[in-house]
Amino acid sequence: MSNWEYIVFEFIGGLGLFLFSIRYLGDGLQRAYGKQLQLAMHRFTVHPLIGILSGLIVTVLVQSSTATSILVVGLVNASYLTLRQAISVIMGANIGTTLTAFFIGINLIQYGLPIMAVGAFLIYFFANQRTQQIGKVLFGAGGIFFGLTLIGDGLHPILNIEAFQSLSASMHSNPIAGAAIGTFMTIVVQSSGATVAILQELYAQNGIDLQGALPVLLGDNLGTTLTAMLAAIGATVQAKRAALSHVMFNAIGAVVFLLILPLFVDVVAWMQNIFNLNDKLTIAGAHGLYNIANTFILLPFLGFFVWLITKVIPGEEERPMALTNHLDPLFIQQSPVLALEQAKLEVLHMGRLAVDGLEQASTYANNHERQFADLAMQLEKEVNRKDREITEYLSKISTNTLSNEESERHAALLDAIRDIERIGDHFENIVEFVDFQLSSNIKLTKEAQQELNSMFDLTIITVKQAVEALDKQDREVAIAVLQKEDQIDRMERSLRKTHLIRLNEGKCTGSAGIVFVDIISNLERIGDHAVNIAQLILNEKTES
């Protein structure tokens, strides 16, 4: 193998290891701190500063501002975030991504292999899930350092090449060319963290001066926005606006800082001298300073920024045609933790549809108006559709490596889907029994109708509480579901006895009795499925 082949392979291999390690580190952080990720992505407020903090936390956990921006586009596409909230989160993501550069700036490169060894030891010799995830974090961190060593070794001989020296000189005198090169590099590598790391190596080896490095840094930030733009193709108007906001935010910042580049260079040089920063930390500091300054320069104009984006991409806010709003495939690879949370939102939606369908069936059983039967049947079809879509989504999530806790949540959601779908089948049965009653001109006694109403009311409340328990993971509500289901069982037995009494007394016909018993039997089975859902919270699953 020639020296040139060795150099190229070392650089490419180091870059590949670096990219893999960033992803592996992010995966370990997500697994270890998945609940914090959920908290950050779901508890937004109208205050932009909270959105910025959320974007920062999520980017630290997934180790990629690109991944965060893709998640944001998905959430906006699902109508889960407003454009204003999305922009504030993207601002936070830009700040969060600078922590990787600071991480690299700490001089731990020589410890890369030992850190990887410790991480591998924790992964392969400990059964505890949290310990294994910490091992992943360490292995990823060590891989980043070792990858940088290989990148640096591969770059060193290139610095003496005349063509490279000419390119470096041109970037010093032509900042726009430097920004363009930084943008192109990030688009190719698909990671601003990697291109900033390469820039840190170049600056540390005197391959480029500060005047030439800072425009490349600005271009790195701009290049990272392309993936989010691609993710927004075919999405809603709001999602396209969210992706464009990332481009515009970084582009405006790049233009402003290119216009004041001499001042920016002086401030970074002053910062390097005052804090005695090494070369890599100097680039990291410049990266952080730019993104923080850009955020707080544009933050007061957030309202105007939103208005401008809506003018650039006009149109009314679109709602997805299907009722399923949260099952965006972007979440599956970028964050299985968040994908599970999105699936849960749809399971809860499916549960509320089942409650609604049961209520419509109850109303139809009382007033015999066809519109309520039709609505109940439409809701049952929607429950079935959701069953298929959510199950397919969960099956795709399962292709990722899930922790024990995530696997349990995954299995619990599948069980809940099965029970909710069965609830839909049972209220469909009830509608069909009422249809049979009407077509056969069967009359129920007033007393029988009142008893059915009481059991309908109790069953509807029980299913509502089961969905609430699943939503809030509330054990007290789950216990209340079990207690109400006992009441349903006792009521079903009691109503069978009263039905036999009426039948023996000649107050009702045999055919009316069949309809009555079939309806209360289906209500009792609905109660059983509500209990199954509640037992998922109590970890006491039993067969229905």
Coordinates of C-alpha atoms in Angstrom, one line a residue:
M1 CA 0.0 0.0 0.0
S2 CA 1.4 3.4 -1.0
N3 CA 1.8 6.3 1.5
W4 CA -1.1 8.1 -0.2
E5 CA -3.4 5.2 0.0
Y6 CA -2.5 4.9 3.7
I7 CA -3.1 8.5 4.3
V8 CA -6.5 8.5 2.5
F9 CA -7.6 5.3 4.2
E10 CA -6.6 6.6 7.6
F11 CA -8.5 9.8 7.1
I12 CA -11.6 8.1 5.7
G13 CA -11.4 5.4 8.4
G14 CA -11.0 7.9 11.1
L15 CA -14.0 9.9 9.8
G16 CA -16.1 6.8 9.6
L17 CA -15.2 5.9 13.2
F18 CA -15.9 9.5 14.3
L19 CA -19.4 9.5 12.7
F20 CA -20.2 6.0 14.1
S21 CA -19.1 7.0 17.5
I22 CA -21.2 10.2 17.6
R23 CA -24.2 8.1 16.6
Y24 CA -23.3 5.4 19.2
L25 CA -22.8 8.0 21.9
G26 CA -26.1 9.6 21.1
D27 CA -27.8 6.2 21.2
G28 CA -26.4 5.5 24.6
L29 CA -27.4 8.9 25.9
Q30 CA -31.0 8.4 24.6
R31 CA -31.2 4.9 26.2
A32 CA -29.9 6.1 29.5
Y33 CA -31.9 9.4 29.6
G34 CA -34.9 8.7 27.4
K35 CA -37.3 10.1 29.9
Q36 CA -35.5 13.4 29.8
L37 CA -35.8 13.3 26.0
Q38 CA -39.5 12.8 26.3
L39 CA -39.8 15.6 28.9
A40 CA -37.9 18.0 26.7
M41 CA -39.8 17.2 23.5
H42 CA -43.3 17.2 25.0
R43 CA -43.5 19.8 27.7
F44 CA -43.3 22.9 25.6
T45 CA -44.7 26.2 26.7
V46 CA -45.4 29.4 24.8
H47 CA -42.2 30.9 26.1
P48 CA -39.4 30.8 23.6
L49 CA -36.7 30.4 26.2
I50 CA -38.2 27.0 27.2
G51 CA -38.2 26.0 23.6
I52 CA -34.5 26.9 23.3
L53 CA -33.7 24.9 26.4
S54 CA -35.7 22.0 25.1
G55 CA -33.8 22.0 21.8
L56 CA -30.5 22.2 23.6
I57 CA -31.3 19.2 25.8
V58 CA -32.6 17.1 23.0
T59 CA -29.5 17.9 20.8
V60 CA -27.2 16.9 23.7
L61 CA -29.1 13.6 24.0
V62 CA -29.2 12.7 20.3
Q63 CA -25.8 14.3 19.6
S64 CA -27.0 15.9 16.4
S65 CA -28.7 19.2 15.6
T66 CA -29.7 17.7 12.3
A67 CA -31.6 14.9 14.1
T68 CA -33.3 17.4 16.4
S69 CA -34.4 19.5 13.4
I70 CA -35.8 16.4 11.7
L71 CA -37.7 15.5 14.8
V72 CA -39.0 19.1 15.0
V73 CA -40.2 18.9 11.3
G74 CA -42.0 15.7 12.2
L75 CA -43.7 17.1 15.2
V76 CA -44.8 20.2 13.3
N77 CA -46.0 17.9 10.5
A78 CA -48.0 16.1 13.1
S79 CA -49.5 19.4 14.3
Y80 CA -47.9 18.8 17.7
L81 CA -45.8 22.0 17.6
T82 CA -46.5 25.4 16.3
L83 CA -44.1 27.2 14.0
R84 CA -43.1 29.6 16.8
Q85 CA -42.3 26.7 19.1
A86 CA -40.4 24.9 16.4
I87 CA -38.2 27.9 15.7
S88 CA -37.2 28.3 19.3
V89 CA -36.4 24.6 19.5
I90 CA -34.2 24.9 16.4
M91 CA -32.4 27.8 18.0
G92 CA -31.7 25.7 21.0
A93 CA -30.5 22.8 18.8
N94 CA -27.9 25.1 17.2
I95 CA -26.5 25.9 20.7
G96 CA -26.6 22.3 21.8
T97 CA -24.6 21.0 18.9
T98 CA -21.6 23.2 20.0
L99 CA -21.1 21.1 23.1
T100 CA -19.6 18.3 20.9
A101 CA -16.9 20.7 19.7
F102 CA -16.1 21.7 23.4
F103 CA -16.0 18.0 24.2
I104 CA -13.4 17.5 21.4
G105 CA -11.5 20.5 22.5
I106 CA -10.6 18.9 25.8
N107 CA -7.2 17.3 25.3
L108 CA -8.2 13.6 25.8
I109 CA -7.2 12.2 22.4
Q110 CA -4.5 10.0 23.8
Y111 CA -7.0 8.3 26.1
G112 CA -9.4 7.3 23.2
L113 CA -8.5 3.6 23.2
P114 CA -8.6 3.2 27.0
I115 CA -12.0 4.9 27.1
M116 CA -13.3 2.6 24.4
A117 CA -12.0 -0.4 26.4
V118 CA -13.8 0.7 29.5
G119 CA -17.0 1.2 27.5
A120 CA -16.7 -2.2 25.9
F121 CA -16.1 -3.8 29.3
L122 CA -19.3 -2.3 30.7
I123 CA -21.3 -3.3 27.6
Y124 CA -20.2 -6.9 27.5
F125 CA -19.6 -7.8 31.2
F126 CA -22.6 -6.2 32.9
A127 CA -26.3 -7.2 32.6
N128 CA -27.7 -4.0 34.0
Q129 CA -29.3 -2.0 31.2
R130 CA -28.2 1.4 32.6
T131 CA -24.6 0.3 33.1
Q132 CA -24.6 -1.0 29.5
Q133 CA -25.9 2.4 28.2
I134 CA -23.2 4.2 30.1
G135 CA -20.8 1.8 28.5
K136 CA -22.1 2.8 25.1
V137 CA -21.6 6.5 26.0
L138 CA -18.0 5.8 27.0
F139 CA -17.3 3.6 23.9
G140 CA -18.8 6.4 21.7
A141 CA -16.7 9.1 23.4
G142 CA -13.5 7.0 23.1
G143 CA -14.3 6.3 19.5
I144 CA -14.7 10.1 18.8
F145 CA -11.2 10.7 20.3
F146 CA -9.6 7.8 18.5
G147 CA -11.3 8.7 15.3
L148 CA -9.9 12.3 15.6
T149 CA -6.4 10.8 16.1
L150 CA -6.8 9.0 12.8
I151 CA -8.2 12.1 11.1
G152 CA -5.3 14.2 12.3
D153 CA -2.7 11.6 11.2
G154 CA -4.4 11.5 7.8
L155 CA -4.5 15.3 7.5
H156 CA -1.0 16.0 8.5
P157 CA 0.8 15.1 5.3
I158 CA -1.8 16.9 3.2
L159 CA -1.0 20.2 4.9
N160 CA 2.3 20.4 3.1
I161 CA 0.8 20.0 -0.4
E162 CA 1.0 23.2 -2.4
A163 CA -2.6 22.9 -3.7
F164 CA -3.9 22.7 -0.1
Q165 CA -1.8 25.7 1.0
S166 CA -3.2 27.7 -2.0
L167 CA -6.8 26.7 -1.0
S168 CA -6.1 27.7 2.6
A169 CA -4.8 31.1 1.4
S170 CA -7.8 31.6 -0.7
M171 CA -10.1 31.0 2.2
H172 CA -8.2 33.6 4.2
S173 CA -8.7 36.2 1.5
N174 CA -12.2 35.1 0.3
P175 CA -14.5 34.4 3.3
I176 CA -17.5 33.6 1.0
A177 CA -15.4 30.8 -0.6
G178 CA -14.6 29.5 2.9
A179 CA -18.3 29.5 3.9
A180 CA -19.2 27.7 0.6
I181 CA -16.5 25.0 1.3
G182 CA -17.9 24.6 4.9
T183 CA -21.4 24.2 3.6
F184 CA -20.4 21.7 0.9
M185 CA -18.3 19.6 3.4
T186 CA -21.3 19.4 5.8
I187 CA -23.7 18.4 3.1
V188 CA -21.4 15.6 2.0
V189 CA -20.6 14.3 5.5
Q190 CA -24.1 15.0 6.8
S191 CA -22.7 16.0 10.2
S192 CA -21.7 19.5 11.3
G193 CA -20.0 17.9 14.3
A194 CA -17.7 16.0 12.0
T195 CA -16.8 19.0 9.8
V196 CA -16.2 21.2 12.9
A197 CA -14.0 18.5 14.3
I198 CA -12.0 18.4 11.0
L199 CA -11.7 22.2 11.2
Q200 CA -10.4 21.9 14.7
E201 CA -7.7 19.5 13.6
L202 CA -6.7 21.8 10.6
Y203 CA -6.5 24.8 12.9
A204 CA -4.5 22.9 15.5
Q205 CA -2.0 21.8 12.9
N206 CA -1.7 25.3 11.4
G207 CA -3.3 24.1 8.2
I208 CA -5.6 27.2 8.3
D209 CA -5.6 30.5 10.2
L210 CA -8.4 32.0 12.2
Q211 CA -9.3 34.4 9.5
G212 CA -9.9 31.4 7.1
A213 CA -11.4 29.0 9.7
L214 CA -14.3 31.1 10.9
P215 CA -16.1 31.4 7.5
V216 CA -15.8 27.6 7.1
L217 CA -17.4 27.3 10.6
L218 CA -20.3 29.5 9.4
G219 CA -20.7 27.3 6.4
D220 CA -20.7 24.2 8.5
N221 CA -23.8 25.5 10.3
L222 CA -25.5 26.3 7.1
G223 CA -24.9 22.9 5.5
T224 CA -26.5 21.0 8.4
T225 CA -29.9 22.4 7.5
L226 CA -30.2 20.5 4.2
T227 CA -31.4 17.2 5.8
A228 CA -34.3 18.9 7.5
M229 CA -35.3 20.5 4.2
L230 CA -35.3 17.1 2.5
A231 CA -37.4 15.7 5.4
A232 CA -40.0 18.4 4.8
I233 CA -40.6 17.3 1.2
G234 CA -44.2 16.2 0.9
A235 CA -45.0 17.4 4.4
T236 CA -47.5 20.0 5.5
V237 CA -47.1 23.7 5.0
Q238 CA -46.2 24.2 8.6
A239 CA -43.5 21.5 8.4
K240 CA -42.0 23.1 5.3
R241 CA -42.0 26.4 7.2
A242 CA -40.2 24.8 10.1
A243 CA -37.5 23.4 7.9
L244 CA -37.1 26.7 6.1
S245 CA -36.8 28.5 9.4
H246 CA -33.7 26.4 10.2
V247 CA -32.2 27.5 6.8
M248 CA -33.1 31.1 7.2
F249 CA -32.0 31.3 10.8
N250 CA -28.5 29.9 10.0
A251 CA -28.3 31.8 6.7
I252 CA -29.1 35.2 8.4
G253 CA -26.5 34.4 11.1
A254 CA -23.9 33.5 8.5
V255 CA -24.5 36.7 6.5
V256 CA -24.4 38.9 9.6
F257 CA -21.2 37.4 10.9
L258 CA -19.5 37.5 7.5
L259 CA -20.2 41.2 7.3
I260 CA -18.6 41.7 10.7
L261 CA -15.9 39.0 10.2
P262 CA -12.9 41.2 11.2
L263 CA -14.7 42.0 14.5
F264 CA -15.6 38.3 15.0
V265 CA -12.0 37.3 14.4
D266 CA -10.8 39.9 16.9
V267 CA -13.3 38.7 19.6
V268 CA -12.3 35.1 19.2
A269 CA -8.6 35.9 19.3
W270 CA -9.2 38.0 22.4
M271 CA -11.1 35.1 24.0
Q272 CA -8.3 32.7 23.1
N273 CA -5.8 34.9 24.9
I274 CA -7.9 35.8 27.9
F275 CA -8.9 32.2 28.7
N276 CA -5.7 30.6 27.4
L277 CA -7.6 28.3 25.1
N278 CA -5.9 25.6 23.1
D279 CA -6.5 25.7 19.3
K280 CA -9.4 23.2 19.4
L281 CA -11.1 24.9 22.2
T282 CA -10.7 28.2 20.4
I283 CA -12.7 26.8 17.4
A284 CA -15.2 25.3 19.9
G285 CA -15.5 28.7 21.6
A286 CA -16.1 30.5 18.3
H287 CA -18.7 27.9 17.4
G288 CA -20.5 28.4 20.7
L289 CA -20.2 32.2 20.6
Y290 CA -21.6 32.4 17.1
N291 CA -24.7 30.2 17.8
I292 CA -25.5 31.8 21.2
A293 CA -25.0 35.3 19.8
N294 CA -27.1 34.5 16.7
T295 CA -29.9 33.1 18.9
F296 CA -30.1 36.1 21.1
I297 CA -29.8 38.6 18.2
L298 CA -32.8 37.0 16.4
L299 CA -34.8 36.1 19.5
P300 CA -36.4 39.6 19.9
F301 CA -37.5 39.3 16.2
L302 CA -39.1 35.9 16.6
G303 CA -42.6 37.2 15.8
F304 CA -41.3 39.0 12.7
F305 CA -39.4 35.9 11.7
V306 CA -42.6 33.7 11.9
W307 CA -44.4 36.3 9.8
L308 CA -41.6 36.4 7.2
I309 CA -41.6 32.6 6.8
T310 CA -45.3 32.5 6.3
K311 CA -45.0 35.0 3.5
V312 CA -42.2 33.1 1.9
I313 CA -44.3 29.9 2.1
P314 CA -47.9 31.1 1.8
G315 CA -51.0 28.9 2.3
E316 CA -53.3 27.8 5.1
E317 CA -52.1 25.5 7.7
E318 CA -52.8 21.9 6.6
R319 CA -54.1 19.1 8.7
P320 CA -53.3 15.6 7.7
M321 CA -56.2 13.9 6.0
A322 CA -56.0 10.8 8.1
L323 CA -56.8 11.0 11.8
T324 CA -53.4 9.5 12.6
N325 CA -51.2 12.5 13.2
H326 CA -48.2 11.3 15.2
L327 CA -46.8 8.2 13.4
D328 CA -44.0 9.9 11.4
P329 CA -41.4 7.4 10.2
L330 CA -38.7 10.1 10.8
F331 CA -38.9 9.4 14.5
I332 CA -38.1 5.6 14.2
Q333 CA -34.5 6.0 13.2
Q334 CA -33.7 9.3 14.8
S335 CA -35.2 8.5 18.2
P336 CA -36.9 5.2 18.9
V337 CA -37.7 6.6 22.4
L338 CA -39.7 9.4 20.9
A339 CA -41.2 7.1 18.3
L340 CA -42.6 5.0 21.2
E341 CA -44.1 8.1 22.8
Q342 CA -45.7 9.1 19.5
A343 CA -47.1 5.6 19.2
K344 CA -48.6 5.9 22.7
L345 CA -50.3 9.2 21.7
E346 CA -52.0 7.3 18.8
V347 CA -53.0 4.4 21.0
L348 CA -54.6 6.9 23.4
H349 CA -56.4 8.5 20.4
M350 CA -57.5 5.0 19.4
G351 CA -58.8 4.5 22.9
R352 CA -60.8 7.7 22.9
L353 CA -62.3 6.8 19.5
A354 CA -63.4 3.5 21.1
V355 CA -65.1 5.3 23.9
D356 CA -66.8 7.6 21.4
G357 CA -68.0 4.6 19.5
L358 CA -69.3 2.9 22.6
E359 CA -71.2 6.1 23.5
Q360 CA -72.8 6.3 20.0
A361 CA -73.8 2.6 20.3
S362 CA -75.4 3.4 23.6
T363 CA -77.3 6.4 22.1
Y364 CA -78.5 4.2 19.2
A365 CA -79.7 1.5 21.6
N366 CA -81.9 4.2 23.3
N367 CA -83.3 6.4 20.5
H368 CA -82.9 4.0 17.5
E369 CA -81.8 6.9 15.2
R370 CA -79.8 5.5 12.3
Q371 CA -77.2 8.4 12.3
F372 CA -75.8 7.2 15.6
A373 CA -75.4 3.6 14.3
D374 CA -73.6 4.9 11.2
L375 CA -71.3 7.0 13.3
A376 CA -70.5 4.1 15.6
M377 CA -69.7 1.9 12.6
Q378 CA -67.5 4.6 11.1
L379 CA -65.6 4.9 14.4
E380 CA -65.2 1.1 14.6
K381 CA -63.6 1.2 11.1
E382 CA -61.3 4.0 12.2
V383 CA -60.3 1.9 15.3
N384 CA -59.4 -1.0 13.0
R385 CA -57.4 1.3 10.7
K386 CA -55.5 2.6 13.6
D387 CA -54.9 -0.9 14.8
R388 CA -53.2 -1.7 11.5
E389 CA -51.2 1.5 11.2
I390 CA -50.0 1.6 14.8
T391 CA -49.1 -2.1 14.8
E392 CA -47.1 -1.6 11.6
Y393 CA -45.4 1.4 13.2
L394 CA -44.5 -0.5 16.3
S395 CA -43.1 -3.4 14.3
K396 CA -40.7 -1.0 12.5
I397 CA -39.7 0.4 15.9
S398 CA -38.8 -3.1 17.0
T399 CA -36.1 -3.3 14.3
N400 CA -34.1 -1.0 16.5
T401 CA -32.2 -2.2 19.6
L402 CA -34.5 -1.4 22.5
S403 CA -33.7 -1.4 26.2
N404 CA -35.7 -3.7 28.6
E405 CA -37.8 -0.7 29.7
E406 CA -38.5 0.3 26.1
S407 CA -39.3 -3.3 25.1
E408 CA -41.8 -3.5 28.0
R409 CA -43.5 -0.3 26.8
H410 CA -43.5 -1.6 23.2
A411 CA -45.2 -4.9 24.3
A412 CA -47.7 -3.0 26.5
L413 CA -48.7 -0.8 23.6
L414 CA -49.3 -3.8 21.4
D415 CA -51.4 -5.4 24.2
A416 CA -53.4 -2.1 24.6
I417 CA -54.0 -2.0 20.8
R418 CA -55.4 -5.5 20.9
D419 CA -57.8 -4.8 23.7
I420 CA -59.0 -1.5 22.2
E421 CA -59.6 -3.2 18.9
R422 CA -61.7 -5.8 20.7
I423 CA -63.7 -3.1 22.4
G424 CA -64.5 -1.8 18.9
D425 CA -65.6 -5.3 17.8
H426 CA -67.9 -5.5 20.8
F427 CA -69.7 -2.2 20.3
E428 CA -70.0 -3.1 16.6
N429 CA -71.8 -6.3 17.8
I430 CA -74.1 -4.2 20.0
V431 CA -75.1 -2.0 17.0
E432 CA -75.8 -5.2 15.0
F433 CA -78.0 -6.6 17.9
V434 CA -80.0 -3.3 17.9
D435 CA -80.3 -3.5 14.1
F436 CA -81.7 -7.0 14.6
Q437 CA -84.1 -5.7 17.3
L438 CA -85.5 -3.0 15.0
S439 CA -85.7 -5.2 11.8
S440 CA -87.6 -7.9 13.8
N441 CA -89.8 -5.3 15.5
I442 CA -88.7 -6.6 18.9
K443 CA -89.7 -4.4 21.9
L444 CA -87.8 -4.2 25.2
T445 CA -89.6 -3.4 28.4
K446 CA -89.0 0.0 30.0
E447 CA -87.4 -1.7 32.9
A448 CA -85.0 -3.7 30.6
Q449 CA -84.0 -0.5 28.8
Q450 CA -83.2 1.3 32.0
E451 CA -81.1 -1.6 33.1
L452 CA -79.2 -1.5 29.8
N453 CA -78.6 2.2 30.2
S454 CA -77.2 1.7 33.7
M455 CA -74.8 -0.9 32.4
F456 CA -73.8 1.2 29.4
D457 CA -73.0 4.2 31.7
L458 CA -70.9 2.0 34.0
T459 CA -69.0 0.4 31.1
I460 CA -68.3 3.7 29.3
I461 CA -66.9 5.2 32.6
T462 CA -64.8 2.1 33.0
V463 CA -63.3 2.3 29.5
K464 CA -62.7 6.1 29.9
Q465 CA -60.8 5.5 33.1
A466 CA -58.7 2.7 31.5
V467 CA -57.6 5.1 28.8
E468 CA -56.9 7.8 31.4
A469 CA -54.8 5.3 33.4
L470 CA -52.8 4.4 30.3
D471 CA -52.3 8.1 29.5
K472 CA -51.2 9.2 33.0
Q473 CA -49.7 5.8 34.1
D474 CA -51.9 6.3 37.2
R475 CA -52.1 3.3 39.4
E476 CA -55.0 4.6 41.5
V477 CA -57.1 5.1 38.4
A478 CA -56.1 1.6 37.2
I479 CA -57.3 0.2 40.5
A480 CA -60.6 2.0 40.1
V481 CA -61.0 0.3 36.7
L482 CA -60.6 -3.1 38.4
Q483 CA -63.2 -2.2 41.0
K484 CA -65.7 -0.9 38.4
E485 CA -65.2 -4.1 36.3
D486 CA -66.2 -6.1 39.4
Q487 CA -69.4 -4.0 39.5
I488 CA -70.0 -4.7 35.8
D489 CA -69.6 -8.5 36.4
R490 CA -72.0 -8.4 39.3
M491 CA -74.4 -6.2 37.3
E492 CA -74.3 -8.6 34.4
R493 CA -75.2 -11.6 36.7
S494 CA -77.9 -9.6 38.4
L495 CA -79.5 -8.4 35.1
R496 CA -79.6 -12.0 33.8
K497 CA -81.6 -13.0 36.9
T498 CA -84.0 -10.1 36.5
H499 CA -84.4 -10.9 32.8
L500 CA -85.4 -14.5 33.7
I501 CA -87.9 -13.2 36.2
R502 CA -89.5 -11.0 33.6
L503 CA -89.5 -13.8 31.1
N504 CA -91.2 -16.2 33.6
E505 CA -93.7 -13.5 34.4
G506 CA -94.5 -13.0 30.7
K507 CA -93.3 -9.4 30.7
C508 CA -91.0 -9.9 27.8
T509 CA -90.6 -12.2 24.8
G510 CA -87.8 -14.8 24.3
S511 CA -86.5 -12.9 21.3
A512 CA -86.3 -9.6 23.3
G513 CA -84.5 -11.6 26.0
I514 CA -81.9 -12.8 23.4
V515 CA -81.1 -9.2 22.4
F516 CA -81.0 -8.1 26.0
V517 CA -78.6 -10.9 27.1
D518 CA -76.4 -10.5 24.0
I519 CA -75.9 -6.7 24.7
I520 CA -75.1 -7.1 28.4
S521 CA -72.7 -10.0 27.5
N522 CA -70.8 -7.7 25.1
L523 CA -70.7 -4.9 27.7
E524 CA -69.2 -7.3 30.2
R525 CA -66.5 -8.3 27.8
I526 CA -65.8 -4.7 27.1
G527 CA -65.2 -4.3 30.8
D528 CA -62.8 -7.3 30.7
H529 CA -60.7 -5.5 28.0
A530 CA -60.7 -2.3 30.0
V531 CA -59.2 -4.3 32.9
N532 CA -56.5 -5.7 30.6
I533 CA -55.5 -2.1 29.8
A534 CA -55.5 -1.1 33.5
Q535 CA -53.4 -4.2 34.4
L536 CA -50.7 -3.0 32.0
I537 CA -50.1 -0.1 34.4
L538 CA -50.3 -2.5 37.4
N539 CA -48.0 -5.0 35.7
E540 CA -50.6 -7.7 36.4
K541 CA -51.5 -8.8 32.9
T542 CA -54.0 -11.6 32.6
E543 CA -55.8 -13.2 29.7
S544 CA -59.3 -11.8 28.9

